[in-house]
Amino acid sequence: PDTRDRIAIIAPQLAVHRLGNVRLLVPRGSVTDAALRESGRSLEGAIVAEPFDAAGASGFVEDFVRRHREGFARDPDVFAAQAYDATVLALAELARGVSDRDSLLRSLLAVVESPGVAGATTVLPDGNSQKRSSLLAVRGGMLVRLGSGAGR
């Protein structure tokens, strides 16, 4: 993974040097509509990690996106989705009766693969969270969800 500017330099060089058996794995921020237009076929086949897919197939993602648009008059970004997931996790523990900071911390450290709008969350022993990204691919100059074929 690298920056948008470096991907724009690296991707065409793979074709120039006939390294066709290399598949790029890039973060979503590196593959914009402009990058797809400018890079042409050099990004074809790249796998793109999407930390928050607002067009996700689940009903609770659709509901989150709708409510966010109603409340803020704009689409949610990855930070809004992650903040929502963190809030839902904390509120769920409080609803289960956790009443002090130490108990809340212990409960959150036990979270494994909890579903959320930005993907399943596992809280690591150091307190950081690990989320499973959605995967997209560049096909025909468009981003498509892997396993679907529907364009985005």
Tab-separated table of C-alpha atoms in Angstrom:
chain	number	residue	atom	x	y	z
A	1	PRO	CA	0.000	0.000	0.000
A	2	ASP	CA	1.176	3.466	-0.803
A	3	THR	CA	0.021	6.982	-1.584
A	4	ARG	CA	-2.115	7.928	-4.564
A	5	ASP	CA	0.842	9.753	-6.164
A	6	ARG	CA	3.156	6.755	-5.899
A	7	ILE	CA	0.522	4.321	-7.151
A	8	ALA	CA	0.113	6.565	-10.220
A	9	ILE	CA	3.857	6.148	-10.889
A	10	ILE	CA	4.212	2.477	-9.946
A	11	ALA	CA	1.198	1.009	-11.754
A	12	PRO	CA	2.194	2.096	-15.302
A	13	GLN	CA	5.769	0.919	-14.711
A	14	LEU	CA	4.554	-2.635	-14.169
A	15	ALA	CA	3.218	-2.668	-17.740
A	16	VAL	CA	6.304	-0.940	-19.192
A	17	HIS	CA	8.555	-3.580	-17.653
A	18	ARG	CA	6.131	-6.366	-18.604
A	19	LEU	CA	5.506	-7.443	-15.045
A	20	GLY	CA	1.995	-8.608	-15.808
A	21	ASN	CA	1.983	-11.285	-13.118
A	22	VAL	CA	2.042	-8.667	-10.326
A	23	ARG	CA	-1.257	-7.797	-8.659
A	24	LEU	CA	-1.414	-4.546	-6.735
A	25	LEU	CA	-3.022	-4.489	-3.294
A	26	VAL	CA	-3.839	-0.864	-2.539
A	27	PRO	CA	-5.785	1.132	0.039
A	28	ARG	CA	-9.047	2.702	-1.144
A	29	GLY	CA	-7.674	6.245	-0.844
A	30	SER	CA	-5.159	5.445	-3.595
A	31	VAL	CA	-7.818	4.554	-6.160
A	32	THR	CA	-9.998	7.535	-6.973
A	33	ASP	CA	-12.178	8.067	-10.027
A	34	ALA	CA	-9.441	10.369	-11.377
A	35	ALA	CA	-6.784	7.684	-10.803
A	36	LEU	CA	-8.915	5.150	-12.678
A	37	ARG	CA	-9.253	7.561	-15.619
A	38	GLU	CA	-5.587	8.627	-15.639
A	39	SER	CA	-3.975	5.237	-15.054
A	40	GLY	CA	-5.995	3.484	-17.701
A	41	ARG	CA	-5.352	-0.219	-17.801
A	42	SER	CA	-2.355	-0.127	-15.447
A	43	LEU	CA	-4.623	-0.519	-12.397
A	44	GLU	CA	-6.645	-3.300	-14.006
A	45	GLY	CA	-6.846	-6.280	-11.645
A	46	ALA	CA	-5.701	-4.354	-8.571
A	47	ILE	CA	-7.260	-5.436	-5.295
A	48	VAL	CA	-8.508	-2.505	-3.218
A	49	ALA	CA	-9.030	-2.640	0.554
A	50	GLU	CA	-12.149	-0.637	1.458
A	51	PRO	CA	-12.379	0.111	5.192
A	52	PHE	CA	-16.011	1.254	4.904
A	53	ASP	CA	-18.284	0.330	2.025
A	54	ALA	CA	-21.346	2.580	2.211
A	55	ALA	CA	-22.934	0.441	-0.481
A	56	GLY	CA	-22.478	-2.659	1.663
A	57	ALA	CA	-25.054	-5.359	1.266
A	58	SER	CA	-26.258	-5.545	4.869
A	59	GLY	CA	-29.438	-3.867	6.054
A	60	PHE	CA	-27.788	-2.260	9.063
A	61	VAL	CA	-25.222	-0.547	6.799
A	62	GLU	CA	-28.044	0.805	4.636
A	63	ASP	CA	-29.864	2.007	7.755
A	64	PHE	CA	-26.719	3.699	9.110
A	65	VAL	CA	-26.058	5.457	5.789
A	66	ARG	CA	-29.691	6.634	5.548
A	67	ARG	CA	-29.760	7.954	9.114
A	68	HIS	CA	-26.367	9.653	8.704
A	69	ARG	CA	-27.556	11.391	5.522
A	70	GLU	CA	-30.738	12.531	7.280
A	71	GLY	CA	-28.821	13.874	10.273
A	72	PHE	CA	-25.805	15.430	8.551
A	73	ALA	CA	-26.930	15.989	4.926
A	74	ARG	CA	-23.891	14.094	3.614
A	75	ASP	CA	-22.640	10.575	3.166
A	76	PRO	CA	-20.765	8.997	6.083
A	77	ASP	CA	-17.051	8.418	5.725
A	78	VAL	CA	-14.889	5.724	7.293
A	79	PHE	CA	-14.354	7.825	10.427
A	80	ALA	CA	-18.098	8.252	10.996
A	81	ALA	CA	-18.602	4.504	10.530
A	82	GLN	CA	-15.806	3.571	12.917
A	83	ALA	CA	-17.019	6.065	15.532
A	84	TYR	CA	-20.522	4.611	15.221
A	85	ASP	CA	-19.219	1.066	15.695
A	86	ALA	CA	-17.157	2.076	18.744
A	87	THR	CA	-20.171	3.823	20.285
A	88	VAL	CA	-22.416	0.817	19.668
A	89	LEU	CA	-19.866	-1.490	21.335
A	90	ALA	CA	-19.582	0.760	24.413
A	91	LEU	CA	-23.351	1.271	24.701
A	92	ALA	CA	-23.978	-2.486	24.412
A	93	GLU	CA	-21.645	-3.126	27.342
A	94	LEU	CA	-23.297	-0.396	29.397
A	95	ALA	CA	-26.723	-1.883	28.617
A	96	ARG	CA	-25.451	-5.256	29.876
A	97	GLY	CA	-24.806	-3.658	33.241
A	98	VAL	CA	-21.151	-2.673	33.087
A	99	SER	CA	-20.950	0.252	35.498
A	100	ASP	CA	-17.320	1.265	35.900
A	101	ARG	CA	-14.375	2.118	33.692
A	102	ASP	CA	-12.286	-0.979	34.495
A	103	SER	CA	-15.195	-3.354	33.826
A	104	LEU	CA	-15.945	-1.561	30.551
A	105	LEU	CA	-12.300	-1.907	29.499
A	106	ARG	CA	-12.272	-5.645	30.333
A	107	SER	CA	-15.525	-6.153	28.407
A	108	LEU	CA	-14.276	-4.293	25.341
A	109	LEU	CA	-10.981	-6.219	25.382
A	110	ALA	CA	-13.047	-9.408	25.039
A	111	VAL	CA	-14.745	-8.267	21.796
A	112	VAL	CA	-14.113	-10.696	18.931
A	113	GLU	CA	-15.628	-10.362	15.452
A	114	SER	CA	-18.464	-8.079	16.537
A	115	PRO	CA	-20.478	-7.026	13.474
A	116	GLY	CA	-20.461	-3.336	12.629
A	117	VAL	CA	-21.146	-0.943	9.776
A	118	ALA	CA	-17.400	-0.660	9.072
A	119	GLY	CA	-16.856	-4.425	9.261
A	120	ALA	CA	-16.408	-6.962	12.016
A	121	THR	CA	-14.409	-5.644	14.979
A	122	THR	CA	-11.969	-7.485	17.187
A	123	VAL	CA	-10.370	-5.558	20.053
A	124	LEU	CA	-6.718	-6.518	20.471
A	125	PRO	CA	-4.993	-6.911	23.873
A	126	ASP	CA	-3.337	-3.484	23.439
A	127	GLY	CA	-6.777	-1.839	23.069
A	128	ASN	CA	-6.539	-1.180	19.346
A	129	SER	CA	-9.248	-2.545	17.115
A	130	GLN	CA	-8.831	-4.732	14.098
A	131	LYS	CA	-11.464	-4.551	11.389
A	132	ARG	CA	-11.945	-6.719	8.365
A	133	SER	CA	-12.035	-4.547	5.236
A	134	SER	CA	-14.243	-5.160	2.253
A	135	LEU	CA	-12.324	-6.033	-0.881
A	136	LEU	CA	-12.924	-4.448	-4.264
A	137	ALA	CA	-11.161	-5.028	-7.566
A	138	VAL	CA	-10.473	-2.847	-10.573
A	139	ARG	CA	-12.228	-4.448	-13.533
A	140	GLY	CA	-12.882	-2.707	-16.808
A	141	GLY	CA	-11.723	0.584	-15.301
A	142	MET	CA	-14.329	0.378	-12.528
A	143	LEU	CA	-14.340	-0.691	-8.906
A	144	VAL	CA	-16.374	-3.844	-8.334
A	145	ARG	CA	-16.995	-5.795	-5.158
A	146	LEU	CA	-15.150	-9.073	-5.174
A	147	GLY	CA	-17.566	-11.923	-5.537
A	148	SER	CA	-20.290	-9.729	-6.993
A	149	GLY	CA	-19.683	-8.144	-10.368
A	150	ALA	CA	-21.807	-5.129	-9.475
A	151	GLY	CA	-19.973	-1.911	-10.333
A	152	ARG	CA	-19.412	1.045	-8.084
